[in-house]
Short mmCIF file of C-alpha atoms in Angstrom, two decimals:
data_model
loop_
_atom_site.label_atom_id
_atom_site.label_comp_id
_atom_site.label_asym_id
_atom_site.label_seq_id
_atom_site.Cartn_x
_atom_site.Cartn_y
_atom_site.Cartn_z
CA PRO A 1 94.01 88.99 79.36
CA SER A 2 94.80 85.76 77.78
CA ASP A 3 97.91 87.02 75.97
CA ALA A 4 99.49 88.54 79.00
CA GLY A 5 102.72 86.84 79.77
CA GLY A 6 103.73 88.63 82.98
CA ILE A 7 107.39 88.60 81.99
CA GLY A 8 107.44 91.98 83.61
CA ALA A 9 108.41 95.53 83.04
CA SER A 10 107.62 95.31 79.37
CA SER A 11 107.45 99.07 79.24
CA MET A 12 110.96 99.33 80.60
CA ALA A 13 113.79 98.94 78.21
CA THR A 14 116.11 97.55 80.87
CA ASN A 15 118.62 95.77 78.74
CA GLN A 16 119.54 98.85 76.61
CA LEU A 17 120.72 100.91 79.52
CA SER A 18 124.37 101.24 80.65
CA ASN A 19 125.38 100.77 84.24
CA ASP A 20 126.06 104.46 84.46
CA ALA A 21 122.63 105.46 83.39
CA PRO A 22 120.39 107.03 86.17
CA ALA A 23 118.18 104.56 87.97
CA THR A 24 115.25 106.86 87.17
CA SER A 25 115.44 105.70 83.62
CA LEU A 26 114.56 102.22 84.68
CA PHE A 27 111.50 103.23 86.70
CA PRO A 28 110.18 106.49 85.38
CA GLN A 29 106.58 105.50 86.62
CA PHE A 30 107.58 106.34 90.11
CA GLU A 31 107.86 110.07 89.47
CA ASN A 32 104.25 110.92 88.64
CA THR A 33 102.53 108.08 86.69
CA ILE A 34 101.88 105.59 89.55
CA TYR A 35 100.21 108.31 91.68
CA GLN A 36 98.09 109.40 88.66
CA TRP A 37 97.00 105.82 88.10
CA VAL A 38 95.92 105.20 91.77
CA SER A 39 94.27 108.58 92.33
CA ALA A 40 92.32 108.23 89.04
CA GLU A 41 90.91 104.77 90.12
CA VAL A 42 89.65 105.94 93.58
CA GLN A 43 88.43 109.43 92.54
CA GLY A 44 84.68 109.95 92.97
CA LEU A 45 83.86 106.67 94.76
CA THR A 46 81.40 106.61 97.56
CA ASP A 47 82.14 105.17 100.98
CA ALA A 48 80.01 102.09 100.15
CA GLN A 49 82.02 101.53 97.03
CA LEU A 50 85.30 102.05 98.79
CA ASP A 51 84.37 99.58 101.52
CA PHE A 52 82.70 96.81 99.48
CA GLU A 53 84.19 93.39 100.46
CA SER A 54 83.04 89.76 99.86
CA ASP A 55 84.34 86.38 100.93
CA GLN A 56 83.25 84.88 97.63
CA TRP A 57 86.68 85.57 95.93
CA GLU A 58 90.11 85.75 97.41
CA TRP A 59 90.65 89.16 95.76
CA SER A 60 87.50 90.73 97.15
CA LYS A 61 88.46 90.17 100.84
CA TRP A 62 90.21 93.52 100.84
CA SER A 63 88.14 96.56 99.96
CA ILE A 64 89.26 99.30 97.59
CA ARG A 65 90.09 101.41 100.69
CA ARG A 66 92.25 98.60 102.08
CA ASN A 67 93.99 98.01 98.82
CA LEU A 68 94.71 101.75 98.84
CA SER A 69 96.03 101.62 102.38
CA HIS A 70 98.24 98.68 101.53
CA LEU A 71 99.76 100.61 98.59
CA ALA A 72 100.18 103.71 100.67
CA SER A 73 102.29 101.72 103.18
CA GLY A 74 104.23 99.49 100.79
CA ASP A 75 106.98 101.77 99.67
CA LEU A 76 107.75 102.83 103.14
CA ARG A 77 107.61 99.15 104.33
CA TRP A 78 110.16 98.26 101.70
CA ILE A 79 112.46 101.18 101.18
CA TRP A 80 112.56 102.43 104.69
CA ASN A 81 111.89 99.43 106.86
CA ARG A 82 113.75 96.77 104.89
CA TRP A 83 116.38 98.80 102.95
CA GLY A 84 116.79 101.72 105.45
CA LYS A 85 120.11 100.54 107.13
CA VAL A 86 121.68 99.95 103.65
CA LEU A 87 120.40 103.08 101.87
CA PHE A 88 120.27 105.53 104.86
CA PRO A 89 123.01 104.61 107.29
CA LYS A 90 122.81 108.05 108.80
CA GLY A 91 119.03 108.05 108.92
CA LEU A 92 116.63 110.64 107.32
CA ALA A 93 115.02 113.78 108.55
CA LYS A 94 111.59 112.16 107.90
CA GLY A 95 112.58 108.91 109.63
CA GLU A 96 110.47 109.45 112.71
CA GLU A 97 107.49 110.26 110.55
CA TYR A 98 107.93 107.10 108.52
CA ASP A 99 108.27 105.03 111.83
CA ARG A 100 105.01 106.51 113.17
CA LEU A 101 103.27 105.72 109.93
CA LEU A 102 104.46 102.13 110.02
CA ASP A 103 103.49 101.65 113.58
CA SER A 104 100.13 100.11 112.65
CA PRO A 105 98.12 97.33 114.16
CA PHE A 106 96.76 96.37 110.75
CA ASP A 107 98.53 93.76 108.48
CA ARG A 108 100.48 95.59 105.69
CA ARG A 109 98.31 98.65 105.92
CA LEU A 110 98.38 102.03 107.62
CA ASP A 111 96.48 102.54 110.87
CA GLU A 112 92.82 102.65 109.82
CA ASN A 113 91.98 104.57 112.94
CA LEU A 114 94.19 107.46 111.78
CA TYR A 115 94.21 107.12 107.98
CA TRP A 116 90.84 106.13 106.54
CA GLU A 117 89.73 108.86 104.09
CA PRO A 118 91.10 108.45 100.51
CA GLU A 119 92.66 111.90 100.63
CA ALA A 120 94.71 110.98 103.68
CA LEU A 121 95.77 107.70 102.12
CA LEU A 122 96.79 109.32 98.82
CA GLU A 123 98.83 111.87 100.81
CA LYS A 124 100.71 109.00 102.54
CA LEU A 125 101.05 107.30 99.14
CA THR A 126 102.78 110.41 97.86
CA LEU A 127 105.20 110.26 100.79
CA GLY A 128 106.28 106.74 99.89
CA LEU A 129 106.53 107.51 96.15
CA ASP A 130 108.68 110.57 96.92
CA LEU A 131 111.04 108.41 98.96
CA CYS A 132 111.28 105.95 96.12
CA TRP A 133 112.03 108.70 93.68
CA SER A 134 114.72 110.18 95.91
CA VAL A 135 116.39 106.87 95.99
CA LEU A 136 116.13 106.29 92.28
CA SER A 137 117.55 109.81 91.68
CA SER A 138 120.61 109.00 93.73
CA GLU A 139 121.33 105.57 92.24
CA THR A 140 122.44 104.31 88.84
CA VAL A 141 121.37 101.22 86.95
CA GLY A 142 124.62 99.50 88.14
CA SER A 143 124.23 100.39 91.76
CA LEU A 144 120.53 99.31 91.66
CA ARG A 145 121.64 95.86 90.57
CA SER A 146 124.70 95.54 92.81
CA LYS A 147 123.15 96.43 96.14
CA GLU A 148 121.65 93.45 97.80
CA LEU A 149 119.54 92.52 100.84
CA GLU A 150 118.73 89.19 102.57
CA SER A 151 115.19 88.22 102.27
CA PRO A 152 113.14 85.02 103.25
CA ALA A 153 113.14 82.53 100.44
CA THR A 154 109.35 82.54 100.37
CA GLY A 155 106.69 84.40 98.47
CA LEU A 156 106.76 86.03 95.09
CA PHE A 157 110.46 86.44 94.52
CA THR A 158 111.09 82.64 94.59
CA GLN A 159 107.66 81.84 93.12
CA TYR A 160 108.17 83.84 90.00
CA PRO A 161 111.89 84.16 89.29
CA GLN A 162 111.09 85.02 85.59
CA LEU A 163 109.89 88.39 86.74
CA PHE A 164 113.20 89.22 88.36
CA PRO A 165 115.97 88.30 85.90
CA GLY A 166 119.27 88.26 87.70
CA GLY A 167 117.91 89.91 90.67
CA VAL A 168 117.43 86.96 93.06
CA ARG A 169 120.24 84.49 94.13
CA PRO A 170 120.51 81.93 96.90
CA VAL A 171 122.24 82.63 100.22
CA PRO A 172 125.06 79.97 100.30
CA GLY A 173 124.43 77.40 102.98
CA ASP A 174 120.95 78.74 103.92
CA SER A 175 117.98 77.52 101.84
CA THR A 176 115.51 79.64 103.83
CA LYS A 177 116.98 82.95 102.51
CA VAL A 178 117.80 84.63 99.17
CA TYR A 179 119.57 87.84 98.26
CA ILE A 180 117.48 90.34 96.35
CA ASN A 181 118.89 93.41 94.64
CA LEU A 182 117.51 96.86 94.74
CA GLU A 183 116.26 96.60 91.20
CA THR A 184 114.17 93.52 92.19
CA THR A 185 112.76 95.55 95.09
CA PHE A 186 111.56 98.31 92.77
CA LEU A 187 110.25 95.76 90.30
CA HIS A 188 108.28 94.16 93.13
CA ARG A 189 106.89 97.57 94.13
CA TYR A 190 105.97 98.33 90.52
CA TYR A 191 104.25 94.86 90.13
CA GLU A 192 102.37 95.43 93.49
CA PHE A 193 100.93 98.63 92.08
CA THR A 194 99.77 97.04 88.82
CA THR A 195 98.33 94.04 90.55
CA HIS A 196 96.50 95.84 93.24
CA LEU A 197 95.12 98.30 90.71
CA PHE A 198 93.72 95.26 88.86
CA ASN A 199 92.14 94.17 92.15
CA VAL A 200 90.67 97.73 92.54
CA GLN A 201 89.13 97.54 89.11
CA ARG A 202 87.69 94.12 89.76
CA LEU A 203 86.16 95.47 92.93
CA LYS A 204 84.72 98.36 90.95
CA ARG A 205 83.38 96.07 88.24
CA ALA A 206 81.74 93.87 90.89
CA GLN A 207 79.74 96.97 91.87
CA GLY A 208 78.92 98.02 88.34
CA VAL A 209 81.56 100.71 88.09
CA SER A 210 84.11 100.67 85.17
CA GLY A 211 87.83 100.94 85.61
CA THR A 212 89.45 104.24 84.78
CA ILE A 213 92.88 103.50 83.46
CA GLU A 214 94.43 100.83 81.24
CA ILE A 215 96.77 98.83 83.53
CA PRO A 216 100.02 97.76 81.88
CA ALA A 217 100.18 93.92 81.47
CA ASP A 218 103.26 93.83 83.74
CA GLY A 219 103.90 91.71 86.84
CA TYR A 220 102.01 89.34 88.94
CA TRP A 221 98.46 89.93 87.63
CA ALA A 222 99.55 89.25 83.96
CA LEU A 223 101.04 85.82 84.82
CA PRO A 224 99.22 83.06 82.94
CA GLU A 225 98.50 81.25 86.23
CA TRP A 226 97.21 84.32 88.14
CA ASP A 227 93.65 84.35 89.23
CA ARG A 228 91.95 86.88 87.10
CA SER A 229 88.35 85.76 87.94
CA GLU A 230 85.61 88.37 88.02
CA ALA A 231 82.38 88.73 90.03
#
């Protein structure tokens, strides 16, 4: 969309919330909405439609199935793997299950030898979203913005700082790293969902299948410079 600015989280009235407000009020989409979006887009697709890939465009190198696997693993990769020691210093009852899921030979995806069918991937997506919601339910807006984690100063956080207002700052004396706060992490997750859903819809349209939902013009895919090419 030519008018999409990508300034991010346009549906979240972040500035009107007090520090004491529950973090769930910043990201209500993680309770039910995101799952509904993803499941609606993959429902009823054939194996051939799920597995269509093409080297003609960068966005078509991952099939719908692999986009789904990426999304299913993403919340666990971020909230458990990266933030786990900060958020869960005593561990979690499901920690071993999370570790097994993330023990995958595939880049940023679940093990395709174990989790291939859409139903299995959606089940694991639910596991990650439930973890996100449990964190949001135990945090406030203020704590979401005050808790920080070191991250490499590469990739989307430093490329698009306008999407993370106040959520990324340099690590003094080390230009290779930045601090990101927990709010930035959840923004990133939200933007990953909107952007990969846009990819899923492009992959569907390339096969003559219409998209199912209207994706919010939030995050990476809505940036003016983002590749929104079509087949």
